[in-house]
mmCIF file of C-alpha atoms in Angstrom:
data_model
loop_
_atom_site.group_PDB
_atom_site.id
_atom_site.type_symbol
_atom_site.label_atom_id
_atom_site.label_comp_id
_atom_site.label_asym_id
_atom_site.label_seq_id
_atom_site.Cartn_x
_atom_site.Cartn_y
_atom_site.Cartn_z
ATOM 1 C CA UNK A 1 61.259 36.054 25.581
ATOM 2 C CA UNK A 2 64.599 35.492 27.628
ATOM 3 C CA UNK A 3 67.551 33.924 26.265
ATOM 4 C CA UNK A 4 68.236 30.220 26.741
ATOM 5 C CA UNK A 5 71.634 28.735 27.043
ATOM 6 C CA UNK A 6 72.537 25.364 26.846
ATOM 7 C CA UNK A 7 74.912 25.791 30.373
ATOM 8 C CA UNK A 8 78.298 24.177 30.715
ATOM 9 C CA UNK A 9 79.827 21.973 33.551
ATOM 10 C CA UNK A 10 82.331 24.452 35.444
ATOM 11 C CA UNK A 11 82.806 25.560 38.732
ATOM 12 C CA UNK A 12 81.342 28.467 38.459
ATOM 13 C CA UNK A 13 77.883 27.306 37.061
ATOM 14 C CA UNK A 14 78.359 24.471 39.985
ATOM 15 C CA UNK A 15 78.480 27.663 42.195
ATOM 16 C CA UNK A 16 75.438 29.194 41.028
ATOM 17 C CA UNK A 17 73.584 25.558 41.298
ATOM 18 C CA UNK A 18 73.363 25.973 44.882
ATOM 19 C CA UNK A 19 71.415 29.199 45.180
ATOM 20 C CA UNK A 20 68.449 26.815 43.388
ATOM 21 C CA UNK A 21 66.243 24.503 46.146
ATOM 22 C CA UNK A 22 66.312 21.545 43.830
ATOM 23 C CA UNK A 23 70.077 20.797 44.208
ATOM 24 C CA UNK A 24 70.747 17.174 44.815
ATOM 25 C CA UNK A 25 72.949 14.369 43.718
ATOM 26 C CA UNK A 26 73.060 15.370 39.910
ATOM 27 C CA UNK A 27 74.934 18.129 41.207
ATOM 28 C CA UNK A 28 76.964 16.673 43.553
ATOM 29 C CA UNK A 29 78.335 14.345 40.882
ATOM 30 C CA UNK A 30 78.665 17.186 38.712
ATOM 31 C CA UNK A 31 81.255 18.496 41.118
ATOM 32 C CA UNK A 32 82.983 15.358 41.800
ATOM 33 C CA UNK A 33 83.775 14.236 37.700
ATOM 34 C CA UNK A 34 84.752 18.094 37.678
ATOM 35 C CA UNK A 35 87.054 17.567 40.536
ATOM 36 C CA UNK A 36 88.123 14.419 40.004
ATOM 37 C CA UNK A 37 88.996 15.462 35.717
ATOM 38 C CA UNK A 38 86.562 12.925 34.571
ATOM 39 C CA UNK A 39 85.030 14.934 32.885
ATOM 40 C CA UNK A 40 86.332 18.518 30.901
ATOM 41 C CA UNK A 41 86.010 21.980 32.039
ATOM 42 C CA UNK A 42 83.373 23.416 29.920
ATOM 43 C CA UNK A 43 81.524 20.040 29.303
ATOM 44 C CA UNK A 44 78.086 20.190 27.695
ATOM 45 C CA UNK A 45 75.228 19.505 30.673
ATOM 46 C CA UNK A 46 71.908 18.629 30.752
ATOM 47 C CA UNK A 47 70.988 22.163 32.006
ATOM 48 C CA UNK A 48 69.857 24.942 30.470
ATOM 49 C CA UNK A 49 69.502 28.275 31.830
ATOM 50 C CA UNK A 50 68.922 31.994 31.589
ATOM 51 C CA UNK A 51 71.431 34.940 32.953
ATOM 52 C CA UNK A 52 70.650 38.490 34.451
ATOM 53 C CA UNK A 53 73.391 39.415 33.623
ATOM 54 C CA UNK A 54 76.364 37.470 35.215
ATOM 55 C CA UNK A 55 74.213 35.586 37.366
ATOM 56 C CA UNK A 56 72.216 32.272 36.871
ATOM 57 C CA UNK A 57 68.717 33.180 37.522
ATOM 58 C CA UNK A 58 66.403 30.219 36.103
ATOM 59 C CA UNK A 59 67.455 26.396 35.138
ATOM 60 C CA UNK A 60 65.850 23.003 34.003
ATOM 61 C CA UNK A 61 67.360 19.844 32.574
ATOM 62 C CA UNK A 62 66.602 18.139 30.035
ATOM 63 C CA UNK A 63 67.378 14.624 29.042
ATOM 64 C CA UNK A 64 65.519 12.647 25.787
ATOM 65 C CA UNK A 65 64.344 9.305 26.602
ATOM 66 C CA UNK A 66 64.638 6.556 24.192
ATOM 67 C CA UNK A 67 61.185 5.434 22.748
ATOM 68 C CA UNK A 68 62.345 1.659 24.190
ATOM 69 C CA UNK A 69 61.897 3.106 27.736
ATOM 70 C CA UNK A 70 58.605 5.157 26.645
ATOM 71 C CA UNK A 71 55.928 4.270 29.523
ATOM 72 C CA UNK A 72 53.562 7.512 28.570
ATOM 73 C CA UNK A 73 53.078 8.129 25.147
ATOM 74 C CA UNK A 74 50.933 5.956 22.638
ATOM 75 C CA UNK A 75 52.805 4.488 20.379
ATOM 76 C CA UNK A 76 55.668 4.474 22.249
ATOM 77 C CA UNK A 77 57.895 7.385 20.696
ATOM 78 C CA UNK A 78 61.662 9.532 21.864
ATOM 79 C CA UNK A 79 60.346 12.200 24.114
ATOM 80 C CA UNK A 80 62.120 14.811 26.417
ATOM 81 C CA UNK A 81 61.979 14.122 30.349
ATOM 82 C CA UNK A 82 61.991 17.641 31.732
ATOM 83 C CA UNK A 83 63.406 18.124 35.361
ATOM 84 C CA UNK A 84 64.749 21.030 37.899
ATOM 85 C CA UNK A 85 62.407 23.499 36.234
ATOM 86 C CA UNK A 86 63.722 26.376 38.826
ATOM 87 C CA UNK A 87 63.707 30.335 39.269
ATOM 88 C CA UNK A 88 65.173 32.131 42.107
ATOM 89 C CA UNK A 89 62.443 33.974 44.028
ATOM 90 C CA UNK A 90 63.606 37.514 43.547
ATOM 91 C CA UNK A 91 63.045 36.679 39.514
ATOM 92 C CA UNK A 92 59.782 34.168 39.090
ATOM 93 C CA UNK A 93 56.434 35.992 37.378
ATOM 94 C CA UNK A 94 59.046 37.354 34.534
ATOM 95 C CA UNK A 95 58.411 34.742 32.366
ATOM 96 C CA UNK A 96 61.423 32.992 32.693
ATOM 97 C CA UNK A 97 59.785 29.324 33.670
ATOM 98 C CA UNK A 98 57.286 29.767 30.806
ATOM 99 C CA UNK A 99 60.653 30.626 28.221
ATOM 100 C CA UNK A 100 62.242 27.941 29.505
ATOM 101 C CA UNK A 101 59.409 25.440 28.916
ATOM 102 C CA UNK A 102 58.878 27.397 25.564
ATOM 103 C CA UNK A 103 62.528 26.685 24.661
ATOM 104 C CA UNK A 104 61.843 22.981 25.736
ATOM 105 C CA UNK A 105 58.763 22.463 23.305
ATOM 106 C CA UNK A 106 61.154 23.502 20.233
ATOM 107 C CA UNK A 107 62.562 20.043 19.827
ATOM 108 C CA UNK A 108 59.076 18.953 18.358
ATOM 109 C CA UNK A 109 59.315 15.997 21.058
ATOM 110 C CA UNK A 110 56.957 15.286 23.543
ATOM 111 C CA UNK A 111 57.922 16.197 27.353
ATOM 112 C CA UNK A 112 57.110 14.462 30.894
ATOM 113 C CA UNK A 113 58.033 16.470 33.713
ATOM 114 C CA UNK A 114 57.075 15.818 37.704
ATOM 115 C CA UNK A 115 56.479 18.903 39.020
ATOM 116 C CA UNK A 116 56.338 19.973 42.391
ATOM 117 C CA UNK A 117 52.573 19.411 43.197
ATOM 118 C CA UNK A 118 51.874 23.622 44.324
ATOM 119 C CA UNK A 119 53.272 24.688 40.492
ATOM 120 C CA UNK A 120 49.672 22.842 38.514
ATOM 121 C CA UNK A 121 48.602 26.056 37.617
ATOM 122 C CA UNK A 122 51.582 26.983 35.765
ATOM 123 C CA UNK A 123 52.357 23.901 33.975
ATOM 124 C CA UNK A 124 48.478 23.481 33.021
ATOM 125 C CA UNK A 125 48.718 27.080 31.470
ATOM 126 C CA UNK A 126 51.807 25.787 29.267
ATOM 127 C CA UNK A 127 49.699 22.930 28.107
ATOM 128 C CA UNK A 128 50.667 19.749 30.075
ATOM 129 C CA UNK A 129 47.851 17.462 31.265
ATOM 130 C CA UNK A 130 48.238 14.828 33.975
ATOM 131 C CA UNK A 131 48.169 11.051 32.863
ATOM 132 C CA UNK A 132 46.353 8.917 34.551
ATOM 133 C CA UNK A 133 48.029 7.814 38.230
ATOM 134 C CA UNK A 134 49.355 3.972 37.396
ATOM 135 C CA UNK A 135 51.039 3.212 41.019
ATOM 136 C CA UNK A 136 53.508 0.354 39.501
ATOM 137 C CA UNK A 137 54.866 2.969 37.002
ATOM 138 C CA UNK A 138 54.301 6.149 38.620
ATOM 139 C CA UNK A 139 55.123 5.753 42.503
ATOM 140 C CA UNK A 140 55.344 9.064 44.164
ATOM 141 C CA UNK A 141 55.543 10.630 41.008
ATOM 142 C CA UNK A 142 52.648 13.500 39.378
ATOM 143 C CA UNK A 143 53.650 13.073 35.824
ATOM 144 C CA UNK A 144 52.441 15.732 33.539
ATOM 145 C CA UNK A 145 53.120 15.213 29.718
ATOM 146 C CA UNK A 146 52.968 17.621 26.821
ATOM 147 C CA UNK A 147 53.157 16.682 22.822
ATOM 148 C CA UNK A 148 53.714 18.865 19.711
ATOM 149 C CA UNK A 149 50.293 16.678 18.432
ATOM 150 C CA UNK A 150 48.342 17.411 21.004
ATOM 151 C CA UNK A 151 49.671 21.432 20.791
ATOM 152 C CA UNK A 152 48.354 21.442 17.459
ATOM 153 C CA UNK A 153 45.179 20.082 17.999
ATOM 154 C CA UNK A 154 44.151 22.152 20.359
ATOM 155 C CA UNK A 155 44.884 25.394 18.567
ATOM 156 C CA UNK A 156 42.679 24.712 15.388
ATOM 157 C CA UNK A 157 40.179 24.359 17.851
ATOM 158 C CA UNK A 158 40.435 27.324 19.506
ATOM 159 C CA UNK B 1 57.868 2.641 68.765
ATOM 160 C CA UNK B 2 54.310 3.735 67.764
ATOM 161 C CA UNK B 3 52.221 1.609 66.073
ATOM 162 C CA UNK B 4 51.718 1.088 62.182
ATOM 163 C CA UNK B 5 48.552 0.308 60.561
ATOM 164 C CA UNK B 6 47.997 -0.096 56.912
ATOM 165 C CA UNK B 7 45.325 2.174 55.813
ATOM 166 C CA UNK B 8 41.857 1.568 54.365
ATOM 167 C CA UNK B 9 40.885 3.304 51.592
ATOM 168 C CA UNK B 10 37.654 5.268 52.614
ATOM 169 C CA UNK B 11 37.010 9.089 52.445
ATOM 170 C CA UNK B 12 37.796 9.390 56.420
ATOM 171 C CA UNK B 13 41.569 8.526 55.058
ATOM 172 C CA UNK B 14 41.250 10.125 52.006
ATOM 173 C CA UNK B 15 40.253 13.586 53.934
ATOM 174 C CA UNK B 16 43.413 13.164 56.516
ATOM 175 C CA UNK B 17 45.610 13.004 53.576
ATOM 176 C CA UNK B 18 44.992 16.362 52.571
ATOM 177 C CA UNK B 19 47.098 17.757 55.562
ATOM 178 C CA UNK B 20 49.678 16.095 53.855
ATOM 179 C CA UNK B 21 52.170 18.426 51.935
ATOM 180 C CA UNK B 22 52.899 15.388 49.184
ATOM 181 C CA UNK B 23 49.100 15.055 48.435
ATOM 182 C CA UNK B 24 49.255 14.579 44.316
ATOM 183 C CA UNK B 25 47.893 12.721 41.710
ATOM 184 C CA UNK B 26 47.973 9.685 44.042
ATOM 185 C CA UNK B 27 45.210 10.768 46.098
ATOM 186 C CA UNK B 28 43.070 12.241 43.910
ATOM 187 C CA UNK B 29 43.223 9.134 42.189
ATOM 188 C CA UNK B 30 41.632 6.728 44.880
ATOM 189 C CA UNK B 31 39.256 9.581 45.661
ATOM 190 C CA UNK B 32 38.093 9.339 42.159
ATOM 191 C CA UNK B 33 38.235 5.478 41.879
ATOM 192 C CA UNK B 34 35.686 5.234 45.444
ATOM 193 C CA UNK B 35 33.493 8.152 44.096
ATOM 194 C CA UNK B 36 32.670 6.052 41.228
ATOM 195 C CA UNK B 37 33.015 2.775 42.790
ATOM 196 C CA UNK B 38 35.653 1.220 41.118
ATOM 197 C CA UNK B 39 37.127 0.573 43.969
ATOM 198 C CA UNK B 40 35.140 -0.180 47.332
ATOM 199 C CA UNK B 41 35.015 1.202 50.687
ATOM 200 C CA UNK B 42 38.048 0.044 52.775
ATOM 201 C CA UNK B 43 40.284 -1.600 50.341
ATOM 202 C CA UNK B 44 43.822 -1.801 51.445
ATOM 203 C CA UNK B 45 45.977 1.096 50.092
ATOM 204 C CA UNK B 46 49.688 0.605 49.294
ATOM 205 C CA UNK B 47 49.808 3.944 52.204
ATOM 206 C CA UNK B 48 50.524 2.711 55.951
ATOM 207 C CA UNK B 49 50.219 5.666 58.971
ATOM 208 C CA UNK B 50 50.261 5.878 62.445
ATOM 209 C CA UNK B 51 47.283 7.853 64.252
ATOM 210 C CA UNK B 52 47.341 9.747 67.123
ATOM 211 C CA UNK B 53 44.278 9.098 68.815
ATOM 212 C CA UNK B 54 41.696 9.609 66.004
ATOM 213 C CA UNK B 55 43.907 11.598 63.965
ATOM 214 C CA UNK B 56 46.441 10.651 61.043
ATOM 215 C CA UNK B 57 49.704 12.019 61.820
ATOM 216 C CA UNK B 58 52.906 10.417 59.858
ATOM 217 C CA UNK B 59 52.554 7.988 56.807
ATOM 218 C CA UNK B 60 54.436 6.436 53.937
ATOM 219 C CA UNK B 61 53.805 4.621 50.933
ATOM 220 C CA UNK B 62 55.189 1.187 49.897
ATOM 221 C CA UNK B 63 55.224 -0.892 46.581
ATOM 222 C CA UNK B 64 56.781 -3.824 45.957
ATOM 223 C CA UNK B 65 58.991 -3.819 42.785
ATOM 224 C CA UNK B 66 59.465 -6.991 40.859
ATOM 225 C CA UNK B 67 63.099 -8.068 40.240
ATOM 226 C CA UNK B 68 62.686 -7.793 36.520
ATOM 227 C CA UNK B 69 62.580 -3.653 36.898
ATOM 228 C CA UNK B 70 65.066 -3.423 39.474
ATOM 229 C CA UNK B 71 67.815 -0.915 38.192
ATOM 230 C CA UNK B 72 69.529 -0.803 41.364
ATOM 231 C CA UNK B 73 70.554 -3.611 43.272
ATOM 232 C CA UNK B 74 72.931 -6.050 42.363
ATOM 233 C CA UNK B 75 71.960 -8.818 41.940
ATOM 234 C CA UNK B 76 68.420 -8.187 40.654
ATOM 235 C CA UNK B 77 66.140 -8.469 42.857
ATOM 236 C CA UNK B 78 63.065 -7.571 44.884
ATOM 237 C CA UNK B 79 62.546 -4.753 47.142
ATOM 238 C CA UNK B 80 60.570 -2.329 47.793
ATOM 239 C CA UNK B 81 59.999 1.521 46.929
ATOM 240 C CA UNK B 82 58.979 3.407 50.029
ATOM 241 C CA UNK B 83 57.805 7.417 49.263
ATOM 242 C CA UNK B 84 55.634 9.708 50.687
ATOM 243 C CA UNK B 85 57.303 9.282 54.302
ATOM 244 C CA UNK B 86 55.731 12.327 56.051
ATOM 245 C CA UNK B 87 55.078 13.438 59.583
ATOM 246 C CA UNK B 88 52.718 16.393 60.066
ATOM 247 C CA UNK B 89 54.600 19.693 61.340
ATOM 248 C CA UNK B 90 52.999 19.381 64.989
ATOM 249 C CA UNK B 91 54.092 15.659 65.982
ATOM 250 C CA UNK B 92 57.675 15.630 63.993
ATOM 251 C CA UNK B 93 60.555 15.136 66.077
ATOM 252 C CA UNK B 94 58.692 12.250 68.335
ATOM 253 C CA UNK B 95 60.280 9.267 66.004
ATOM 254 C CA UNK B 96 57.005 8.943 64.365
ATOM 255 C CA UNK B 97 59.226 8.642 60.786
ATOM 256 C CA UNK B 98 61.644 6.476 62.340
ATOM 257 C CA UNK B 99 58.500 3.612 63.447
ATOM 258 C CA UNK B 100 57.626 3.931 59.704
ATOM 259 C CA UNK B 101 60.879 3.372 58.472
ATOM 260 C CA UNK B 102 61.628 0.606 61.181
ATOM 261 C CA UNK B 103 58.460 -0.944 60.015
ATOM 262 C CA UNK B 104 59.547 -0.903 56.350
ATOM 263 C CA UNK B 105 62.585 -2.543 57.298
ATOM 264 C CA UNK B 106 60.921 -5.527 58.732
ATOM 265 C CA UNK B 107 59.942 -7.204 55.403
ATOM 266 C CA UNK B 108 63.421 -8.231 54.739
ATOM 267 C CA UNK B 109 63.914 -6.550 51.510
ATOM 268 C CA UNK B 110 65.890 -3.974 50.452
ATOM 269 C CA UNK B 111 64.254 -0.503 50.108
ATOM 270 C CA UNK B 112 64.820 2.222 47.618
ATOM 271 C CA UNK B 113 63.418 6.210 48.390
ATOM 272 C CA UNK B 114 63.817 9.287 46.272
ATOM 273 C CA UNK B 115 63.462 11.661 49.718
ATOM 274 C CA UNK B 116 63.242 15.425 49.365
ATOM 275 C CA UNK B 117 67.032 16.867 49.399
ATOM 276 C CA UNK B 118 66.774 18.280 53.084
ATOM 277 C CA UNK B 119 66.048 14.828 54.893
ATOM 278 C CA UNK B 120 69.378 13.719 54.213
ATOM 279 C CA UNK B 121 70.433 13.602 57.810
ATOM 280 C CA UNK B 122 67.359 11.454 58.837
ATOM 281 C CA UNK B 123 68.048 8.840 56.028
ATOM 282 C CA UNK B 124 71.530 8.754 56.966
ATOM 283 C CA UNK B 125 70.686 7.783 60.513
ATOM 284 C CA UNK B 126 68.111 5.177 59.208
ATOM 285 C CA UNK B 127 71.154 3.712 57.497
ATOM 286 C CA UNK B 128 70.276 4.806 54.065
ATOM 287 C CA UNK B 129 72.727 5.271 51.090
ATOM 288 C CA UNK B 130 73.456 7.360 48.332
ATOM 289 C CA UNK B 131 73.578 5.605 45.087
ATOM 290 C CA UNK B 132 76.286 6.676 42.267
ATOM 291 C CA UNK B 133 74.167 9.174 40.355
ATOM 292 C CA UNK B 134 73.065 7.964 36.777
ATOM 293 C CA UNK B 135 71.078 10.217 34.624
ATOM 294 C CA UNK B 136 69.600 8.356 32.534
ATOM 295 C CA UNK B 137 68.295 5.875 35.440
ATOM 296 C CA UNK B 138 67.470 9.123 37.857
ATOM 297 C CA UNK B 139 67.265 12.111 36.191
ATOM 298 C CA UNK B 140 65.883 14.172 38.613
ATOM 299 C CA UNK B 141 66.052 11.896 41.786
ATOM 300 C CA UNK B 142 68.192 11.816 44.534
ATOM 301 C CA UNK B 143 67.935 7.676 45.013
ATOM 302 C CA UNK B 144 68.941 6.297 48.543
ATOM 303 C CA UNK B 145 68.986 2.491 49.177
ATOM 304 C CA UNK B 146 68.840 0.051 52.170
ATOM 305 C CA UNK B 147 69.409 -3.780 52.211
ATOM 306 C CA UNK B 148 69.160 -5.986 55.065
ATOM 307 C CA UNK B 149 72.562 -7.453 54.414
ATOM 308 C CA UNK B 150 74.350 -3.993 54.699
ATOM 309 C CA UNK B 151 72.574 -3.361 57.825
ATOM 310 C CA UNK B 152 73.991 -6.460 58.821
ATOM 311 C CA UNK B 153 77.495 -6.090 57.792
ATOM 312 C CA UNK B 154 77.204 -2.848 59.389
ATOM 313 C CA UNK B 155 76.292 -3.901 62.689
ATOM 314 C CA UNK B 156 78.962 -7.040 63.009
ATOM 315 C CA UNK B 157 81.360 -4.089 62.077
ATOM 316 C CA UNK B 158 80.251 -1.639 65.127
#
């Protein structure tokens, strides 16, 4: 397994944010509070990564939703929403997604993510099923959910 | 301007949207609701397309959301959420987005879309906007928003 940092808010990690498809406005407004001192050099972020090395070479972020906003899980309960699951091309089939997800699942929360429809395979492999497609709460969205419960279950039967 | 039908729900439909890169848990959902009749043949789908000759060649899904969950215009109120907006590789660049779009626009309300990161420049010319990011309301989107009033305000300003 790879080692997983919790990755801080500075220029430099902002730098190695854009070498990863999935950079949007998260990012961008990452930059701006940097540049703009609302936030501190060396903040705590949402992202957590793995290094070759120097460089940044897999992300995700990770944000835990309050069980007041829980739409997915029955009874409604805190769970992870899990987001900008990422390796650079020159580094994916290492294992670095699945240590990332693996690093994820140690919170002993459940996790949603909305994956980019072509990675199924992978996420079904670490365990997620897909919910069943409610338009009004799920939109363009492909939510796949995960829970320690579940986890469990399914290895005493195997 | 081409013309924009809502689509039927039948498997004709249902096989054209397989060309389409965003083809998810949406899709396989009606399929699976007409395969065991829960839903009958031609029932209107929240999807509306435009077809060149027989074929299906650019469409986009609409819901309207309900004041009570809006989390982004102030003040509440209704609008609509517009995703999937897709043109198939061989007829893009002929303003086939731009008719769906334009056709969005004519119910008066204002529209919210979580686009994929490299369309910026074709939102931007629809008159689309950037929201301030919020994590905990977007996590992993990239939210743009349109209101009829801005478009006005825009226009008496040009």
């Amino acid at each position: 397994m790879h080692k997983v940092e919790r990755l801080l808010i500075n220029y430099k990690t902002l730098e190695e944010f854009k070498r990863f498809k999935e950079y949007g406005l998260q990012e961008l407004s990452m930059l701006e509070e940097l540049e703009g001192n609302i936030i501190e050099n060396d903040s705590d972020s949402p992202f957590y990564g793995i290094y070759f090395g120097e460089k940044l070479v897999a992300r995700m972020s990770l944000y835990k939703v309050d069980k007041k906003f829980d739409q997915y899980f029955s009874p409604q309960q805190d769970y992870l929403e899990l987001w900008k699951l990422e390796v650079l091309p020159d580094y994916q089939r290492e294992g670095y997604g699945k240590s990332l997800v693996e690093f994820a699942k140690t919170f002993k929360l459940p996790i949603k993510t909305n994956p980019r429809v072509k990675s199924s395979d992978f996420w079904s492999r670490m365990g997620f099923e897909a919910v069943k497609y409610d338009m009004e709460r799920d939109k363009g969205e492909n939510p796949l959910l995960w829970s320690p419960e579940a986890a469990t279950r399914s290895s005493e039967s195997a």
